[in-house]
mmCIF file of C-alpha atoms in Angstrom:
data_model
loop_
_atom_site.group_PDB
_atom_site.id
_atom_site.type_symbol
_atom_site.label_atom_id
_atom_site.label_comp_id
_atom_site.label_asym_id
_atom_site.label_seq_id
_atom_site.Cartn_x
_atom_site.Cartn_y
_atom_site.Cartn_z
ATOM 1 C CA MET A 1 0.000 0.000 0.000
ATOM 2 C CA ASP A 2 1.229 3.449 -0.863
ATOM 3 C CA PRO A 3 1.747 5.336 2.453
ATOM 4 C CA ARG A 4 0.255 8.393 0.779
ATOM 5 C CA ASP A 5 -3.008 6.484 0.302
ATOM 6 C CA SER A 6 -3.139 5.664 4.023
ATOM 7 C CA SER A 7 -2.429 9.281 4.932
ATOM 8 C CA CYS A 8 -5.204 10.505 2.647
ATOM 9 C CA SER A 9 -7.600 7.973 4.140
ATOM 10 C CA GLU A 10 -6.795 9.038 7.700
ATOM 11 C CA ARG A 11 -7.188 12.705 6.805
ATOM 12 C CA ALA A 12 -10.523 12.058 5.138
ATOM 13 C CA THR A 13 -11.682 10.182 8.225
ATOM 14 C CA ARG A 14 -10.689 13.034 10.524
ATOM 15 C CA GLU A 15 -12.550 15.477 8.284
ATOM 16 C CA ASP A 16 -15.701 13.319 8.285
ATOM 17 C CA PRO A 17 -18.323 15.281 10.307
ATOM 18 C CA LEU A 18 -19.912 12.233 11.947
ATOM 19 C CA VAL A 19 -16.567 10.610 12.766
ATOM 20 C CA ARG A 20 -15.424 13.913 14.197
ATOM 21 C CA TRP A 21 -18.592 14.088 16.310
ATOM 22 C CA LEU A 22 -18.061 10.535 17.565
ATOM 23 C CA LEU A 23 -14.482 11.230 18.608
ATOM 24 C CA ARG A 24 -15.119 14.661 20.108
ATOM 25 C CA GLU A 25 -18.603 14.403 21.572
ATOM 26 C CA GLY A 26 -19.407 10.703 21.908
ATOM 27 C CA GLY A 27 -17.916 10.483 25.374
ATOM 28 C CA HIS A 28 -19.630 13.637 26.639
ATOM 29 C CA ALA A 29 -23.212 12.400 26.481
ATOM 30 C CA ARG A 30 -25.165 12.173 29.730
ATOM 31 C CA SER A 31 -25.385 8.400 29.380
ATOM 32 C CA LEU A 32 -24.994 5.589 26.893
ATOM 33 C CA VAL A 33 -28.703 5.913 26.103
ATOM 34 C CA ASP A 34 -28.215 9.621 25.396
ATOM 35 C CA PHE A 35 -25.270 8.817 23.126
ATOM 36 C CA VAL A 36 -27.298 6.399 20.985
ATOM 37 C CA ASP A 37 -30.206 8.862 20.894
ATOM 38 C CA ASN A 38 -27.845 11.422 19.339
ATOM 39 C CA PHE A 39 -25.834 9.114 17.082
ATOM 40 C CA ILE A 40 -28.547 7.331 15.091
ATOM 41 C CA PRO A 41 -30.488 10.460 13.987
ATOM 42 C CA GLN A 42 -27.243 11.891 12.597
ATOM 43 C CA LEU A 43 -26.631 8.670 10.698
ATOM 44 C CA ARG A 44 -30.168 8.757 9.289
ATOM 45 C CA ALA A 45 -29.730 12.414 8.326
ATOM 46 C CA GLU A 46 -26.899 11.309 6.039
ATOM 47 C CA GLY A 47 -29.342 9.096 4.167
ATOM 48 C CA VAL A 48 -28.507 5.739 5.790
ATOM 49 C CA ALA A 49 -31.955 4.246 6.334
ATOM 50 C CA VAL A 50 -31.665 2.713 9.812
ATOM 51 C CA ASP A 51 -35.014 1.678 11.286
ATOM 52 C CA ARG A 52 -33.703 -0.371 14.194
ATOM 53 C CA PHE A 53 -30.314 -0.290 15.935
ATOM 54 C CA SER A 54 -28.867 -2.270 18.817
ATOM 55 C CA LEU A 55 -25.717 -1.987 20.902
ATOM 56 C CA ASN A 56 -24.802 -4.936 23.099
ATOM 57 C CA LEU A 57 -22.209 -4.929 25.882
ATOM 58 C CA ARG A 58 -21.112 -7.683 28.205
ATOM 59 C CA LEU A 59 -20.967 -6.505 31.818
ATOM 60 C CA LEU A 60 -18.843 -7.340 34.835
ATOM 61 C CA HIS A 61 -21.759 -7.129 37.252
ATOM 62 C CA PRO A 62 -22.911 -9.345 40.153
ATOM 63 C CA LEU A 63 -26.434 -9.657 38.699
ATOM 64 C CA PHE A 64 -26.294 -8.902 34.986
ATOM 65 C CA ALA A 65 -24.313 -10.600 32.240
ATOM 66 C CA ALA A 66 -24.953 -7.997 29.561
ATOM 67 C CA CYS A 67 -26.968 -4.976 28.544
ATOM 68 C CA SER A 68 -28.584 -4.104 25.249
ATOM 69 C CA LEU A 69 -29.678 -0.729 23.944
ATOM 70 C CA TRP A 70 -32.362 -0.765 21.260
ATOM 71 C CA TRP A 71 -33.190 2.281 19.151
ATOM 72 C CA THR A 72 -36.335 2.691 17.048
ATOM 73 C CA PRO A 73 -37.861 5.880 15.615
ATOM 74 C CA GLU A 74 -40.984 5.403 17.715
ATOM 75 C CA ARG A 75 -39.388 4.859 21.131
ATOM 76 C CA GLY A 76 -35.887 6.245 20.877
ATOM 77 C CA THR A 77 -33.335 4.259 22.887
ATOM 78 C CA VAL A 78 -34.396 1.733 25.512
ATOM 79 C CA ARG A 79 -31.873 -0.062 27.711
ATOM 80 C CA ASN A 80 -32.322 -3.575 29.096
ATOM 81 C CA ASN A 81 -29.987 -5.380 31.494
ATOM 82 C CA TRP A 82 -29.895 -9.156 31.102
ATOM 83 C CA LEU A 83 -29.601 -11.475 34.090
ATOM 84 C CA ARG A 84 -26.673 -13.871 34.096
ATOM 85 C CA ALA A 85 -28.944 -16.888 33.798
ATOM 86 C CA LEU A 86 -30.246 -15.637 30.440
ATOM 87 C CA GLU A 87 -26.813 -15.627 28.782
ATOM 88 C CA GLY A 88 -26.842 -19.409 28.564
ATOM 89 C CA GLY A 89 -30.467 -19.542 27.432
ATOM 90 C CA GLU A 90 -31.658 -20.606 23.995
ATOM 91 C CA ALA A 91 -32.885 -17.137 23.019
ATOM 92 C CA PHE A 92 -29.390 -15.676 23.341
ATOM 93 C CA GLN A 93 -27.453 -18.673 22.059
ATOM 94 C CA SER A 94 -29.553 -18.749 18.874
ATOM 95 C CA SER A 95 -29.123 -15.022 18.237
ATOM 96 C CA PRO A 96 -26.765 -13.281 15.801
ATOM 97 C CA ILE A 97 -25.187 -11.455 18.758
ATOM 98 C CA ALA A 98 -23.967 -14.721 20.283
ATOM 99 C CA LYS A 99 -22.323 -15.583 16.970
ATOM 100 C CA ILE A 100 -20.726 -12.127 16.783
ATOM 101 C CA TYR A 101 -19.119 -12.720 20.177
ATOM 102 C CA SER A 102 -17.877 -16.197 19.281
ATOM 103 C CA GLU A 103 -16.702 -15.600 15.693
ATOM 104 C CA ARG A 104 -15.988 -11.847 15.637
ATOM 105 C CA ALA A 105 -17.184 -11.543 12.044
ATOM 106 C CA PRO A 106 -19.989 -9.471 10.479
ATOM 107 C CA ILE A 107 -23.340 -11.096 9.741
ATOM 108 C CA ARG A 108 -25.620 -9.856 6.970
ATOM 109 C CA ARG A 109 -29.010 -11.371 6.181
ATOM 110 C CA ARG A 110 -31.428 -10.136 3.518
ATOM 111 C CA LEU A 111 -34.943 -10.342 4.941
ATOM 112 C CA VAL A 112 -36.881 -9.871 1.718
ATOM 113 C CA GLY A 113 -38.287 -12.944 0.036
ATOM 114 C CA ALA A 114 -37.216 -15.423 2.718
ATOM 115 C CA ALA A 115 -39.976 -17.528 4.257
ATOM 116 C CA LEU A 116 -40.312 -16.697 7.939
ATOM 117 C CA GLU A 117 -39.728 -20.287 9.037
ATOM 118 C CA SER A 118 -36.519 -20.544 7.021
ATOM 119 C CA VAL A 119 -34.729 -17.564 8.599
ATOM 120 C CA GLU A 120 -31.518 -18.790 10.250
ATOM 121 C CA PHE A 121 -31.785 -16.713 13.419
ATOM 122 C CA PRO A 122 -35.257 -16.755 15.020
ATOM 123 C CA VAL A 123 -35.087 -13.106 16.111
ATOM 124 C CA LEU A 124 -34.841 -12.036 12.467
ATOM 125 C CA ARG A 125 -38.385 -13.283 11.908
ATOM 126 C CA GLU A 126 -39.581 -10.519 14.217
ATOM 127 C CA PHE A 127 -37.655 -7.892 12.261
ATOM 128 C CA GLN A 128 -38.991 -9.263 8.988
ATOM 129 C CA ALA A 129 -42.562 -9.244 10.322
ATOM 130 C CA ARG A 130 -42.149 -5.561 11.222
ATOM 131 C CA GLY A 131 -41.140 -4.622 7.724
ATOM 132 C CA GLY A 132 -37.401 -5.209 7.885
ATOM 133 C CA THR A 133 -35.713 -5.863 4.560
ATOM 134 C CA ASP A 134 -32.048 -6.152 5.545
ATOM 135 C CA TYR A 135 -30.039 -6.926 8.682
ATOM 136 C CA LEU A 136 -26.391 -6.237 9.461
ATOM 137 C CA ALA A 137 -24.580 -7.139 12.693
ATOM 138 C CA MET A 138 -20.913 -6.446 13.250
ATOM 139 C CA PRO A 139 -18.321 -6.664 16.024
ATOM 140 C CA LEU A 140 -16.631 -3.656 17.563
ATOM 141 C CA VAL A 141 -13.186 -4.600 18.865
ATOM 142 C CA GLY A 142 -11.561 -2.618 21.648
ATOM 143 C CA SER A 143 -7.898 -1.819 22.170
ATOM 144 C CA ASP A 144 -7.602 -4.699 24.672
ATOM 145 C CA GLY A 145 -9.396 -7.210 22.451
ATOM 146 C CA SER A 146 -12.799 -6.792 24.096
ATOM 147 C CA VAL A 147 -15.735 -7.281 21.741
ATOM 148 C CA TRP A 148 -19.089 -5.522 21.623
ATOM 149 C CA ALA A 149 -21.832 -6.115 19.081
ATOM 150 C CA ILE A 150 -23.960 -3.695 17.086
ATOM 151 C CA SER A 151 -26.734 -4.355 14.603
ATOM 152 C CA TYR A 152 -28.707 -2.362 12.057
ATOM 153 C CA VAL A 153 -32.070 -3.136 10.456
ATOM 154 C CA THR A 154 -33.558 -1.211 7.540
ATOM 155 C CA ASN A 155 -37.072 -1.223 6.104
ATOM 156 C CA ALA A 156 -35.911 0.365 2.854
ATOM 157 C CA PRO A 157 -36.984 -1.446 -0.325
ATOM 158 C CA GLY A 158 -33.980 -3.383 -1.535
ATOM 159 C CA GLY A 159 -32.254 -3.221 1.848
ATOM 160 C CA PHE A 160 -28.897 -1.552 2.492
ATOM 161 C CA ASP A 161 -27.197 -0.427 -0.706
ATOM 162 C CA ASP A 162 -23.430 -0.578 -1.210
ATOM 163 C CA ASP A 163 -22.952 3.024 -0.100
ATOM 164 C CA ALA A 164 -24.818 2.400 3.163
ATOM 165 C CA LEU A 165 -22.821 -0.761 3.902
ATOM 166 C CA ALA A 166 -19.559 1.052 3.200
ATOM 167 C CA ARG A 167 -20.618 3.911 5.476
ATOM 168 C CA LEU A 168 -21.487 1.613 8.379
ATOM 169 C CA ASP A 169 -18.157 -0.159 7.989
ATOM 170 C CA GLN A 170 -16.322 3.176 7.850
ATOM 171 C CA LEU A 171 -17.881 4.361 11.112
ATOM 172 C CA ALA A 172 -17.107 1.169 13.046
ATOM 173 C CA PRO A 173 -13.553 2.067 14.266
ATOM 174 C CA ALA A 174 -14.634 5.434 15.692
ATOM 175 C CA LEU A 175 -17.756 3.877 17.167
ATOM 176 C CA ALA A 176 -15.594 1.203 18.817
ATOM 177 C CA LEU A 177 -13.522 3.888 20.560
ATOM 178 C CA VAL A 178 -16.641 5.535 21.979
ATOM 179 C CA VAL A 179 -18.165 2.242 23.098
ATOM 180 C CA GLU A 180 -14.878 1.226 24.735
ATOM 181 C CA LEU A 181 -14.901 4.467 26.724
ATOM 182 C CA TRP A 182 -18.473 3.903 27.889
ATOM 183 C CA SER A 183 -17.750 0.247 28.649
ATOM 184 C CA HIS A 184 -14.874 1.237 30.931
ATOM 185 C CA ARG A 185 -17.095 3.800 32.652
ATOM 186 C CA GLU A 186 -19.751 1.157 33.231
ATOM 187 C CA LEU A 187 -17.119 -1.199 34.627
ATOM 188 C CA SER A 188 -15.671 1.392 37.007
ATOM 189 C CA ALA A 189 -19.066 2.522 38.274
ATOM 190 C CA THR A 190 -20.314 -1.047 38.737
ATOM 191 C CA LEU A 191 -17.254 -2.242 40.640
ATOM 192 C CA LEU A 192 -17.261 0.770 42.951
ATOM 193 C CA GLU A 193 -21.007 0.563 43.574
ATOM 194 C CA THR A 194 -20.718 -3.167 44.274
ATOM 195 C CA TYR A 195 -17.835 -2.935 46.716
ATOM 196 C CA VAL A 196 -18.092 0.506 48.342
ATOM 197 C CA GLY A 197 -21.678 1.657 47.654
ATOM 198 C CA ARG A 198 -23.522 3.831 45.158
ATOM 199 C CA THR A 199 -22.908 7.276 46.673
ATOM 200 C CA THR A 200 -19.424 6.479 47.935
ATOM 201 C CA GLY A 201 -18.460 4.974 44.588
ATOM 202 C CA ARG A 202 -19.598 8.107 42.789
ATOM 203 C CA ARG A 203 -17.485 10.253 45.117
ATOM 204 C CA VAL A 204 -14.417 8.114 44.420
ATOM 205 C CA LEU A 205 -14.975 8.404 40.662
ATOM 206 C CA GLU A 206 -15.271 12.169 41.049
ATOM 207 C CA GLY A 207 -11.796 12.290 42.586
ATOM 208 C CA SER A 208 -12.077 11.711 46.343
ATOM 209 C CA ILE A 209 -9.220 9.210 46.468
ATOM 210 C CA ALA A 210 -6.593 10.770 48.750
ATOM 211 C CA ARG A 211 -6.200 10.285 52.469
ATOM 212 C CA GLY A 212 -7.703 13.352 54.093
ATOM 213 C CA ASP A 213 -10.492 13.706 51.512
ATOM 214 C CA ARG A 214 -13.338 13.686 53.990
ATOM 215 C CA GLU A 215 -16.152 15.815 55.366
ATOM 216 C CA ARG A 216 -18.278 16.197 58.457
ATOM 217 C CA LEU A 217 -21.983 15.548 58.086
ATOM 218 C CA ARG A 218 -25.025 14.674 60.120
ATOM 219 C CA ALA A 219 -26.480 11.267 59.469
ATOM 220 C CA VAL A 220 -28.545 8.477 60.892
ATOM 221 C CA VAL A 221 -26.120 5.694 61.764
ATOM 222 C CA TRP A 222 -27.388 2.127 61.326
ATOM 223 C CA TYR A 223 -25.473 -0.760 62.864
ATOM 224 C CA CYS A 224 -26.739 -4.340 62.934
ATOM 225 C CA ASP A 225 -25.390 -7.831 63.445
ATOM 226 C CA LEU A 226 -26.568 -11.407 63.876
ATOM 227 C CA ARG A 227 -27.475 -12.896 67.221
ATOM 228 C CA GLY A 228 -25.397 -15.946 68.182
ATOM 229 C CA TYR A 229 -23.047 -15.640 65.220
ATOM 230 C CA THR A 230 -19.995 -17.027 67.043
ATOM 231 C CA ARG A 231 -21.923 -20.108 68.152
ATOM 232 C CA LEU A 232 -23.333 -20.606 64.657
ATOM 233 C CA SER A 233 -19.850 -20.330 63.146
ATOM 234 C CA GLU A 234 -18.436 -22.888 65.560
ATOM 235 C CA ALA A 235 -21.259 -25.383 65.057
ATOM 236 C CA ASN A 236 -21.734 -25.247 61.283
ATOM 237 C CA SER A 237 -19.705 -25.536 58.090
ATOM 238 C CA PRO A 238 -18.278 -22.377 56.514
ATOM 239 C CA ASP A 239 -20.459 -22.893 53.433
ATOM 240 C CA LEU A 240 -23.613 -23.023 55.547
ATOM 241 C CA VAL A 241 -22.594 -19.928 57.501
ATOM 242 C CA LEU A 242 -21.847 -18.020 54.286
ATOM 243 C CA THR A 243 -25.240 -18.984 52.865
ATOM 244 C CA LEU A 244 -26.862 -17.724 56.053
ATOM 245 C CA LEU A 245 -24.935 -14.438 55.850
ATOM 246 C CA ASP A 246 -25.903 -13.936 52.202
ATOM 247 C CA HIS A 247 -29.602 -14.360 52.992
ATOM 248 C CA TYR A 248 -29.398 -12.130 56.057
ATOM 249 C CA PHE A 249 -27.509 -9.331 54.318
ATOM 250 C CA GLU A 250 -29.898 -9.439 51.370
ATOM 251 C CA ALA A 251 -32.793 -8.969 53.795
ATOM 252 C CA VAL A 252 -31.270 -5.919 55.524
ATOM 253 C CA VAL A 253 -29.476 -4.230 52.612
ATOM 254 C CA GLY A 254 -32.608 -3.962 50.475
ATOM 255 C CA PRO A 255 -34.589 -1.758 52.881
ATOM 256 C CA VAL A 256 -31.593 0.501 53.531
ATOM 257 C CA ARG A 257 -31.089 1.206 49.835
ATOM 258 C CA GLU A 258 -34.817 1.512 49.145
ATOM 259 C CA HIS A 259 -35.010 4.354 51.677
ATOM 260 C CA ASP A 260 -31.953 6.302 50.470
ATOM 261 C CA GLY A 261 -29.452 4.813 52.881
ATOM 262 C CA GLU A 262 -25.884 3.908 51.973
ATOM 263 C CA VAL A 263 -24.369 0.599 53.060
ATOM 264 C CA LEU A 264 -20.735 1.321 53.881
ATOM 265 C CA LYS A 265 -19.330 -2.031 54.917
ATOM 266 C CA PHE A 266 -19.875 -5.573 56.091
ATOM 267 C CA MET A 267 -17.809 -6.642 59.091
ATOM 268 C CA GLY A 268 -18.209 -10.372 59.636
ATOM 269 C CA ASP A 269 -21.877 -10.567 60.570
ATOM 270 C CA GLY A 270 -22.158 -6.815 61.138
ATOM 271 C CA MET A 271 -23.294 -4.099 58.748
ATOM 272 C CA LEU A 272 -22.702 -0.356 58.953
ATOM 273 C CA ALA A 273 -24.880 2.055 56.988
ATOM 274 C CA ILE A 274 -25.786 5.723 57.062
ATOM 275 C CA PHE A 275 -28.731 7.848 55.999
ATOM 276 C CA PRO A 276 -27.137 11.234 55.196
ATOM 277 C CA ILE A 277 -28.925 14.391 56.311
ATOM 278 C CA ALA A 278 -28.480 17.212 53.814
ATOM 279 C CA PRO A 279 -27.613 20.643 55.264
ATOM 280 C CA ALA A 280 -30.526 23.081 55.360
ATOM 281 C CA GLY A 281 -31.803 26.135 57.221
ATOM 282 C CA ASP A 282 -32.794 25.870 60.874
ATOM 283 C CA GLU A 283 -36.502 25.111 60.422
ATOM 284 C CA ASP A 284 -36.143 23.188 57.173
ATOM 285 C CA GLY A 285 -33.149 21.357 58.603
ATOM 286 C CA GLU A 286 -35.132 20.055 61.574
ATOM 287 C CA LEU A 287 -37.970 18.916 59.309
ATOM 288 C CA HIS A 288 -35.530 17.206 56.964
ATOM 289 C CA GLU A 289 -33.733 15.523 59.849
ATOM 290 C CA ARG A 290 -37.013 14.132 61.132
ATOM 291 C CA ALA A 291 -37.902 12.903 57.645
ATOM 292 C CA VAL A 292 -34.576 11.073 57.310
ATOM 293 C CA CYS A 293 -35.035 9.499 60.753
ATOM 294 C CA ARG A 294 -38.524 8.320 59.776
ATOM 295 C CA ALA A 295 -37.144 6.868 56.543
ATOM 296 C CA ALA A 296 -34.486 4.968 58.503
ATOM 297 C CA LEU A 297 -37.164 3.690 60.889
ATOM 298 C CA THR A 298 -39.285 2.517 57.957
ATOM 299 C CA ALA A 299 -36.228 0.705 56.598
ATOM 300 C CA ALA A 300 -35.646 -0.880 60.012
ATOM 301 C CA ARG A 301 -39.217 -2.174 60.174
ATOM 302 C CA ALA A 302 -38.906 -3.608 56.670
ATOM 303 C CA ALA A 303 -35.610 -5.290 57.584
ATOM 304 C CA VAL A 304 -37.179 -6.847 60.692
ATOM 305 C CA ALA A 305 -40.039 -8.213 58.585
ATOM 306 C CA ARG A 306 -37.750 -9.604 55.892
ATOM 307 C CA VAL A 307 -35.393 -11.270 58.361
ATOM 308 C CA ALA A 308 -38.365 -12.788 60.193
ATOM 309 C CA ALA A 309 -39.585 -14.250 56.896
ATOM 310 C CA LEU A 310 -36.256 -15.932 56.123
ATOM 311 C CA GLU A 311 -36.297 -19.711 56.090
ATOM 312 C CA PRO A 312 -33.170 -21.264 57.650
ATOM 313 C CA PRO A 313 -30.790 -22.722 55.052
ATOM 314 C CA PRO A 314 -30.967 -26.540 54.774
ATOM 315 C CA GLY A 315 -28.952 -27.976 57.657
ATOM 316 C CA LEU A 316 -29.609 -25.086 60.041
ATOM 317 C CA GLN A 317 -32.379 -25.692 62.537
ATOM 318 C CA GLU A 318 -32.860 -22.240 64.071
ATOM 319 C CA ARG A 319 -34.245 -19.097 62.504
ATOM 320 C CA VAL A 320 -32.160 -16.013 61.837
ATOM 321 C CA ARG A 321 -32.185 -13.377 64.578
ATOM 322 C CA PHE A 322 -30.436 -10.033 64.550
ATOM 323 C CA GLY A 323 -30.053 -6.792 66.475
ATOM 324 C CA LEU A 324 -30.142 -3.250 65.113
ATOM 325 C CA ALA A 325 -29.267 0.127 66.585
ATOM 326 C CA LEU A 326 -30.180 3.554 65.201
ATOM 327 C CA HIS A 327 -28.575 6.819 66.254
ATOM 328 C CA VAL A 328 -28.360 10.296 64.743
ATOM 329 C CA GLY A 329 -25.343 12.550 65.033
ATOM 330 C CA GLU A 330 -22.273 13.985 63.354
ATOM 331 C CA VAL A 331 -19.838 11.665 61.574
ATOM 332 C CA VAL A 332 -16.660 12.083 59.562
ATOM 333 C CA TYR A 333 -17.226 10.600 56.094
ATOM 334 C CA GLY A 334 -14.316 9.964 53.745
ATOM 335 C CA ASN A 335 -10.957 8.306 53.175
ATOM 336 C CA ILE A 336 -9.210 6.820 56.201
ATOM 337 C CA GLY A 337 -6.178 4.543 56.305
ATOM 338 C CA ALA A 338 -2.623 4.279 55.000
ATOM 339 C CA PRO A 339 -1.531 6.609 52.177
ATOM 340 C CA ASP A 340 -1.930 3.910 49.521
ATOM 341 C CA ARG A 341 -4.502 1.606 51.184
ATOM 342 C CA LEU A 342 -7.685 3.436 52.069
ATOM 343 C CA ASP A 343 -11.175 2.758 53.296
ATOM 344 C CA PHE A 344 -14.051 5.119 52.463
ATOM 345 C CA THR A 345 -16.172 4.977 55.600
ATOM 346 C CA VAL A 346 -17.503 6.920 58.578
ATOM 347 C CA VAL A 347 -15.991 7.356 62.021
ATOM 348 C CA GLY A 348 -16.847 9.382 65.076
ATOM 349 C CA ALA A 349 -18.569 9.240 68.427
ATOM 350 C CA ALA A 350 -21.947 8.698 66.739
ATOM 351 C CA VAL A 351 -20.698 5.520 65.058
ATOM 352 C CA ASN A 352 -19.226 4.224 68.309
ATOM 353 C CA ARG A 353 -22.449 4.965 70.182
ATOM 354 C CA ALA A 354 -24.579 3.108 67.629
ATOM 355 C CA SER A 355 -22.306 0.074 67.916
ATOM 356 C CA ARG A 356 -22.458 0.132 71.732
ATOM 357 C CA ILE A 357 -26.246 0.462 71.750
ATOM 358 C CA GLU A 358 -26.591 -2.472 69.362
ATOM 359 C CA GLY A 359 -24.580 -4.555 71.805
ATOM 360 C CA LEU A 360 -27.472 -4.241 74.283
ATOM 361 C CA CYS A 361 -30.020 -5.881 71.957
ATOM 362 C CA GLY A 362 -29.346 -9.408 73.186
ATOM 363 C CA ALA A 363 -29.438 -8.586 76.894
ATOM 364 C CA LEU A 364 -32.634 -6.558 76.519
ATOM 365 C CA GLY A 365 -34.324 -9.067 74.211
ATOM 366 C CA ALA A 366 -34.925 -6.301 71.674
ATOM 367 C CA THR A 367 -34.464 -6.397 67.916
ATOM 368 C CA VAL A 368 -34.346 -2.621 67.362
ATOM 369 C CA LEU A 369 -32.859 -0.133 69.819
ATOM 370 C CA ALA A 370 -32.343 3.585 69.369
ATOM 371 C CA SER A 371 -30.699 6.515 71.067
ATOM 372 C CA ALA A 372 -32.789 9.241 72.658
ATOM 373 C CA ASP A 373 -31.781 11.614 69.839
ATOM 374 C CA PHE A 374 -33.096 9.239 67.194
ATOM 375 C CA ALA A 375 -36.247 8.192 69.051
ATOM 376 C CA ALA A 376 -37.248 11.821 69.617
ATOM 377 C CA ARG A 377 -37.055 12.544 65.888
ATOM 378 C CA ALA A 378 -38.392 9.319 64.397
ATOM 379 C CA SER A 379 -41.837 8.728 65.926
ATOM 380 C CA GLU A 380 -43.675 7.810 69.094
ATOM 381 C CA ALA A 381 -43.092 4.120 68.430
ATOM 382 C CA PHE A 382 -40.354 3.774 71.064
ATOM 383 C CA ARG A 383 -40.399 3.120 74.788
ATOM 384 C CA SER A 384 -37.556 3.778 77.181
ATOM 385 C CA ALA A 385 -35.615 0.626 78.020
ATOM 386 C CA GLY A 386 -33.634 2.390 80.745
ATOM 387 C CA ARG A 387 -30.280 4.072 81.184
ATOM 388 C CA PHE A 388 -27.116 2.099 80.565
ATOM 389 C CA GLU A 389 -23.386 2.565 80.784
ATOM 390 C CA LEU A 390 -21.754 2.264 77.383
ATOM 391 C CA LYS A 391 -18.068 1.489 77.019
ATOM 392 C CA GLY A 392 -16.134 4.680 76.324
ATOM 393 C CA VAL A 393 -19.087 6.961 77.102
ATOM 394 C CA ALA A 394 -18.738 9.058 80.264
ATOM 395 C CA GLU A 395 -22.371 9.181 81.397
ATOM 396 C CA PRO A 396 -25.115 6.533 81.355
ATOM 397 C CA VAL A 397 -27.179 6.735 78.159
ATOM 398 C CA GLU A 398 -30.928 6.314 77.855
ATOM 399 C CA VAL A 399 -31.812 3.685 75.288
ATOM 400 C CA PHE A 400 -35.173 3.204 73.593
ATOM 401 C CA ALA A 401 -36.728 -0.002 72.228
ATOM 402 C CA LEU A 402 -39.043 -0.131 69.232
ATOM 403 C CA LEU A 403 -42.525 -1.161 70.298
ATOM 404 C CA GLU A 404 -43.601 -4.437 68.713
ATOM 405 C CA GLY A 405 -46.324 -4.128 66.124
ATOM 406 C CA THR A 406 -45.662 -0.437 65.426
#
């Protein structure tokens, strides 16, 4: 190849308006959905008759194996996340996308004139029934060898012409760069949300990664752990104990997240979470603080109900029991640890007090205990359980128990 030909080709690509938009603006969309919503109309404006488009990405996610984004003129872009179990299912394995991943080669199928029952890939029958005349799927290959799949369907009489096919092929390298960027963003956000929490993960991505990056805030502190965990661990196999922990944590994490709480960490059988209280004016601040306390109480009630409904794992005879403490106060939220090994968490007297109060649950026979500060703000659903000395706290502290049935 004449090097001058390659240089001319690269220059022409850089001067291509849509390629230039992909490279300059593709990564600045609000989301992957927003990107597709902007990309396809520009492609159609050039005269490429796209009536259906899909972008498919494999995910590193604890629940989902992949996501797909489908664009149509009627609905714009719709995103679906696919559970891991579906990746091995017949619907996916018999699809063109599965073949793209395994063979990394384009697939083109003309949909005009073929009998519906004779179409190779079952999903193409749906496209044909909706007026599709031509189908093209192609791999996008990233710099590290990762593969994503895209597909185009047209309803144009005669299908995609040679110019349209050449255009779609020409755009693929630039499109791959944009998709790789978004794929890495998805990966980073998912891993951080999975291991440090949604809000905390977002803060880390925004640059809070140095020791000393922290702030003071008011929050409801939630601390819970299992009753009799040491005995259970001694008497049962590790696999059985881990199964028990998984079920228990699922039952308590759900309500926290559903009511705008943030799970910060699991510590053996214990879980620490906060419900942040946004700063506000004096009157509004008090109302907001009460609202956050009520939300945390609602989450606590839901957690109690879900744990009570848990069936013991096979091999374990007793039901799951746990204790929970709720307190409201000031915490320090941010990076703590060694310079190059950090934990994004909360510390402070409020955290210590919540932990100490939770330690009274067993002795008092209570599932949910709260500090006086929390009980006064949450509701009238608490009764005083008495005053108790807490380790590290100078004066006895009044503790409140949640009334059963409230």
